């Protein structure tokens, strides 16, 4: 089933985010290569493609996992969690309708 992972960044976490980004992206690339990633990306803190020093307010990942528990396990192992970038991660079942 598809799951939407909505992560919210901790205050003042931009430097930690940038440092952990390569490892974070590596995991997302593996999900994509395995055919389990629908979409992923950061949520800019301001209305701009490149928010600069304003940074990001969080991230959205929509991916396929065998269960909600598997989605939680995957999210909990994210380098952004270990680095203290994310203050929390919500996971919701997601039903893809379009496209």
XYZ file of N, CA, C and O in Angstrom:
396
model
N 0.839 -1.172 0.000
C 0.000 0.000 0.000
C 0.886 1.238 0.000
O 2.004 1.218 0.495
N 0.345 2.318 -0.544
C 1.047 3.599 -0.525
C 0.850 4.273 0.830
O -0.212 4.161 1.439
N 1.889 5.003 1.264
C 1.830 5.773 2.501
C 2.425 7.154 2.261
O 3.425 7.290 1.550
N 1.782 8.163 2.849
C 2.299 9.524 2.810
C 3.019 9.789 4.119
O 2.428 9.649 5.191
N 4.281 10.145 4.025
C 5.086 10.471 5.195
C 5.268 11.981 5.191
O 5.875 12.532 4.268
N 4.710 12.630 6.176
C 4.785 14.079 6.296
C 5.653 14.409 7.503
O 5.255 14.169 8.647
N 6.844 14.920 7.212
C 7.799 15.233 8.269
C 7.851 16.740 8.482
O 7.788 17.509 7.517
N 7.976 17.136 9.728
C 8.114 18.554 10.071
C 9.500 18.781 10.661
O 9.928 18.045 11.558
N 10.169 19.809 10.148
C 11.519 20.103 10.607
C 11.530 20.743 11.992
O 10.622 21.495 12.350
N 12.582 20.460 12.722
C 12.842 21.126 14.000
C 13.291 22.559 13.702
O 13.821 22.839 12.628
N 13.100 23.466 14.639
C 13.585 24.841 14.440
C 15.104 24.866 14.226
O 15.839 24.053 14.805
N 15.535 25.771 13.379
C 16.971 25.998 13.147
C 17.725 24.730 12.750
O 18.831 24.476 13.227
N 17.130 23.943 11.867
C 17.742 22.659 11.486
C 18.345 22.664 10.083
O 18.766 21.619 9.598
N 18.415 23.827 9.437
C 18.882 23.860 8.045
C 20.296 23.310 7.904
O 20.557 22.510 6.996
N 21.213 23.686 8.759
C 22.587 23.174 8.646
C 22.635 21.664 8.813
O 23.355 20.969 8.092
N 21.873 21.132 9.755
C 21.821 19.674 9.947
C 21.202 19.004 8.730
O 21.638 17.928 8.313
N 20.178 19.632 8.161
C 19.528 19.093 6.966
C 20.539 18.988 5.821
O 20.634 17.951 5.148
N 21.280 20.051 5.593
C 22.252 20.060 4.492
C 23.341 19.014 4.709
O 23.768 18.350 3.757
N 23.777 18.829 5.944
C 24.818 17.847 6.232
C 24.327 16.409 6.033
O 25.076 15.550 5.556
N 23.078 16.131 6.374
C 22.537 14.767 6.283
C 21.912 14.474 4.921
O 21.524 13.329 4.654
N 21.804 15.478 4.068
C 21.091 15.326 2.794
C 21.614 14.192 1.909
O 20.819 13.424 1.364
N 22.937 14.042 1.706
C 23.393 12.942 0.835
C 22.901 11.565 1.292
O 22.440 10.756 0.475
N 22.973 11.283 2.572
C 22.517 9.979 3.075
C 21.005 9.843 2.951
O 20.488 8.764 2.626
N 20.284 10.932 3.192
C 18.825 10.933 3.045
C 18.443 10.623 1.595
O 17.580 9.774 1.336
N 19.091 11.310 0.650
C 18.783 11.088 -0.766
C 19.147 9.683 -1.227
O 18.440 9.097 -2.061
N 20.207 9.134 -0.683
C 20.611 7.766 -1.041
C 19.489 6.769 -0.734
O 19.189 5.886 -1.536
N 18.840 6.928 0.412
C 17.729 6.029 0.784
C 16.553 6.202 -0.172
O 15.882 5.237 -0.544
N 16.269 7.455 -0.538
C 15.168 7.709 -1.466
C 15.470 7.126 -2.844
O 14.577 6.567 -3.490
N 16.717 7.232 -3.285
C 17.093 6.639 -4.577
C 16.907 5.121 -4.554
O 16.448 4.536 -5.540
N 17.234 4.495 -3.434
C 17.030 3.044 -3.328
C 15.551 2.680 -3.413
O 15.173 1.708 -4.067
N 14.697 3.473 -2.748
C 13.249 3.239 -2.844
C 12.785 3.341 -4.291
O 11.988 2.545 -4.763
N 13.290 4.369 -4.989
C 12.910 4.570 -6.392
C 13.390 3.404 -7.254
O 12.646 2.879 -8.080
N 14.637 3.009 -7.075
C 15.196 1.904 -7.862
C 14.412 0.621 -7.652
O 14.289 -0.196 -8.561
N 13.875 0.437 -6.446
C 13.083 -0.755 -6.138
C 11.628 -0.618 -6.594
O 10.823 -1.531 -6.384
N 11.281 0.532 -7.192
C 9.930 0.747 -7.697
C 8.910 1.102 -6.634
O 7.708 0.934 -6.849
N 9.369 1.617 -5.481
C 8.457 1.886 -4.372
C 8.257 3.365 -4.063
O 7.565 3.694 -3.095
N 8.854 4.256 -4.848
C 8.740 5.688 -4.566
C 7.836 6.353 -5.590
O 8.072 6.265 -6.793
N 6.796 7.015 -5.108
C 5.903 7.773 -5.986
C 6.412 9.198 -6.143
O 6.516 9.717 -7.246
N 6.723 9.845 -5.018
C 7.275 11.202 -5.058
C 7.916 11.525 -3.733
O 7.622 10.908 -2.708
N 8.811 12.506 -3.761
C 9.477 12.944 -2.534
C 10.025 14.339 -2.754
O 10.451 14.681 -3.862
N 10.004 15.137 -1.703
C 10.597 16.459 -1.794
C 10.416 17.254 -0.524
O 9.585 16.929 0.321
N 11.219 18.328 -0.413
C 11.137 19.185 0.757
C 10.011 20.199 0.634
O 9.527 20.476 -0.462
N 9.623 20.747 1.771
C 8.601 21.785 1.830
C 9.298 23.103 2.169
O 9.700 23.314 3.324
N 9.494 23.993 1.176
C 10.157 25.262 1.462
C 9.402 26.051 2.533
O 8.170 26.061 2.567
N 10.151 26.727 3.393
C 9.555 27.496 4.478
C 8.886 28.775 3.983
O 8.063 29.349 4.682
N 9.259 29.202 2.773
C 8.642 30.379 2.156
C 8.211 30.014 0.754
O 8.596 28.968 0.227
N 7.424 30.871 0.142
C 6.905 30.609 -1.202
C 7.972 30.902 -2.248
O 7.949 31.927 -2.924
N 8.940 29.981 -2.340
C 10.040 30.134 -3.284
C 10.624 28.757 -3.581
O 10.725 27.921 -2.687
N 11.006 28.560 -4.829
C 11.639 27.294 -5.222
C 12.914 27.062 -4.406
O 13.185 25.967 -3.953
N 13.710 28.117 -4.260
C 14.922 28.064 -3.445
C 14.728 29.006 -2.262
O 14.845 30.226 -2.406
N 14.417 28.470 -1.089
C 14.119 29.329 0.052
C 15.338 29.962 0.709
O 15.196 30.725 1.648
N 16.546 29.618 0.228
C 17.753 30.199 0.800
C 17.838 29.957 2.292
O 17.512 28.867 2.783
N 18.238 30.983 3.061
C 18.422 30.783 4.501
C 17.126 30.540 5.267
O 17.169 30.110 6.418
N 15.962 30.788 4.627
C 14.686 30.481 5.295
C 14.546 28.977 5.490
O 13.875 28.514 6.409
N 15.187 28.207 4.623
C 15.196 26.755 4.762
C 13.874 26.093 4.441
O 13.119 26.549 3.582
N 13.606 25.026 5.145
C 12.456 24.184 4.859
C 11.649 23.944 6.131
O 12.174 23.981 7.237
N 10.367 23.693 5.935
C 9.508 23.401 7.082
C 9.309 21.897 7.269
O 8.770 21.466 8.280
N 9.740 21.108 6.294
C 9.591 19.666 6.391
C 9.781 18.988 5.052
O 10.365 19.554 4.131
N 9.238 17.778 4.944
C 9.356 16.970 3.727
C 8.103 16.134 3.536
O 7.405 15.816 4.504
N 7.869 15.761 2.287
C 6.788 14.846 1.943
C 7.367 13.705 1.133
O 8.092 13.929 0.154
N 7.059 12.488 1.544
C 7.448 11.285 0.803
C 6.195 10.445 0.647
O 5.479 10.208 1.623
N 5.914 10.013 -0.575
C 4.834 9.055 -0.813
C 5.496 7.817 -1.399
O 6.106 7.870 -2.472
N 5.398 6.718 -0.655
C 6.081 5.492 -1.046
C 5.244 4.279 -0.682
O 4.344 4.351 0.151
N 5.591 3.180 -1.309
C 4.879 1.921 -1.090
C 5.634 1.074 -0.075
O 6.847 0.869 -0.195
N 4.889 0.602 0.916
C 5.433 -0.295 1.935
C 4.438 -1.424 2.159
O 3.256 -1.292 1.854
N 4.908 -2.520 2.726
C 4.047 -3.675 2.984
C 3.013 -3.394 4.069
O 1.938 -3.988 4.070
N 3.357 -2.466 4.977
C 2.445 -2.185 6.091
C 2.771 -0.817 6.683
O 3.843 -0.252 6.417
N 1.865 -0.323 7.497
C 2.103 0.921 8.222
C 3.324 0.774 9.129
O 4.143 1.697 9.241
N 3.459 -0.366 9.745
C 4.619 -0.627 10.607
C 5.923 -0.548 9.817
O 6.918 0.024 10.285
N 5.941 -1.104 8.601
C 7.139 -1.033 7.755
C 7.449 0.407 7.361
O 8.615 0.811 7.309
N 6.401 1.185 7.064
C 6.595 2.597 6.723
C 7.192 3.339 7.916
O 8.113 4.153 7.767
N 6.696 3.052 9.124
C 7.207 3.700 10.336
C 8.663 3.315 10.582
O 9.503 4.153 10.903
N 8.980 2.044 10.408
C 10.356 1.575 10.596
C 11.296 2.275 9.628
O 12.388 2.719 10.005
N 10.864 2.393 8.359
C 11.685 3.069 7.354
C 11.869 4.540 7.731
O 12.982 5.070 7.697
N 10.798 5.209 8.107
C 10.867 6.631 8.467
C 11.764 6.851 9.685
O 12.554 7.801 9.719
N 11.656 5.992 10.678
C 12.443 6.142 11.901
C 13.943 5.992 11.649
O 14.756 6.509 12.421
N 14.317 5.299 10.575
C 15.734 5.073 10.259
C 16.310 6.149 9.334
O 17.468 6.055 8.935
N 15.526 7.175 9.024
C 15.997 8.217 8.111
C 17.137 9.020 8.729
O 17.083 9.360 9.911
N 18.160 9.334 7.944
C 19.254 10.164 8.455
C 18.803 11.522 8.984
O 19.433 12.071 9.889
N 17.722 12.070 8.464
C 17.217 13.331 8.989
C 16.682 13.165 10.418
O 16.767 14.087 11.219
N 16.157 12.015 10.740
C 15.710 11.742 12.112
C 16.937 11.660 13.020
O 16.995 12.302 14.072
N 17.930 10.896 12.595
C 19.151 10.724 13.402
C 19.871 12.054 13.629
O 20.452 12.280 14.692
N 19.811 12.943 12.627
C 20.511 14.227 12.718
C 19.705 15.293 13.451
O 20.184 16.408 13.645
N 18.479 14.972 13.826
C 17.646 15.943 14.521
C 17.017 16.982 13.612
O 16.598 18.041 14.077
N 16.930 16.681 12.317
C 16.281 17.592 11.365
C 14.770 17.549 11.570
O 14.126 18.594 11.686
N 14.219 16.351 11.620
C 12.773 16.206 11.774
C 12.404 16.227 13.257
O 12.986 15.512 14.059
N 11.393 17.026 13.601
C 10.887 17.008 14.977
C 9.791 15.963 15.115
O 9.555 15.442 16.195
N 9.088 15.658 14.004
C 8.100 14.579 14.018
C 7.791 14.150 12.589
O 8.046 14.889 11.640
N 7.283 12.939 12.474
C 6.895 12.385 11.176
C 5.527 11.739 11.328
O 5.357 10.830 12.142
N 4.567 12.221 10.560
C 3.236 11.601 10.504
C 3.214 10.658 9.305
O 3.765 10.970 8.258
N 2.557 9.532 9.469
C 2.419 8.576 8.371
C 0.945 8.259 8.206
O 0.264 7.918 9.171
N 0.491 8.375 6.963
C -0.912 8.130 6.651
C -1.018 7.186 5.461
O -0.267 7.335 4.485
N -1.951 6.238 5.492
C -2.235 5.469 4.286
C -2.627 6.437 3.184
O -3.258 7.466 3.439
N -2.249 6.117 1.950
C -2.477 7.007 0.817
C -3.046 6.187 -0.336
O -2.486 5.154 -0.690
N -4.134 6.667 -0.908
C -4.729 5.993 -2.060
C -4.467 6.838 -3.297
O -5.009 7.931 -3.444
N -3.624 6.325 -4.183
C -3.292 7.036 -5.417
C -4.473 6.928 -6.375
O -4.934 5.837 -6.688
N -4.946 8.085 -6.835
C -6.045 8.114 -7.780
C -5.579 8.652 -9.125
O -5.867 8.068 -10.156
N -4.881 9.760 -9.126
C -4.398 10.378 -10.362
C -2.929 10.719 -10.224
O -2.488 11.048 -9.137
N -2.161 10.815 -11.227
C -2.448 10.263 -12.561
C -2.371 8.766 -12.552
O -1.756 8.142 -11.761
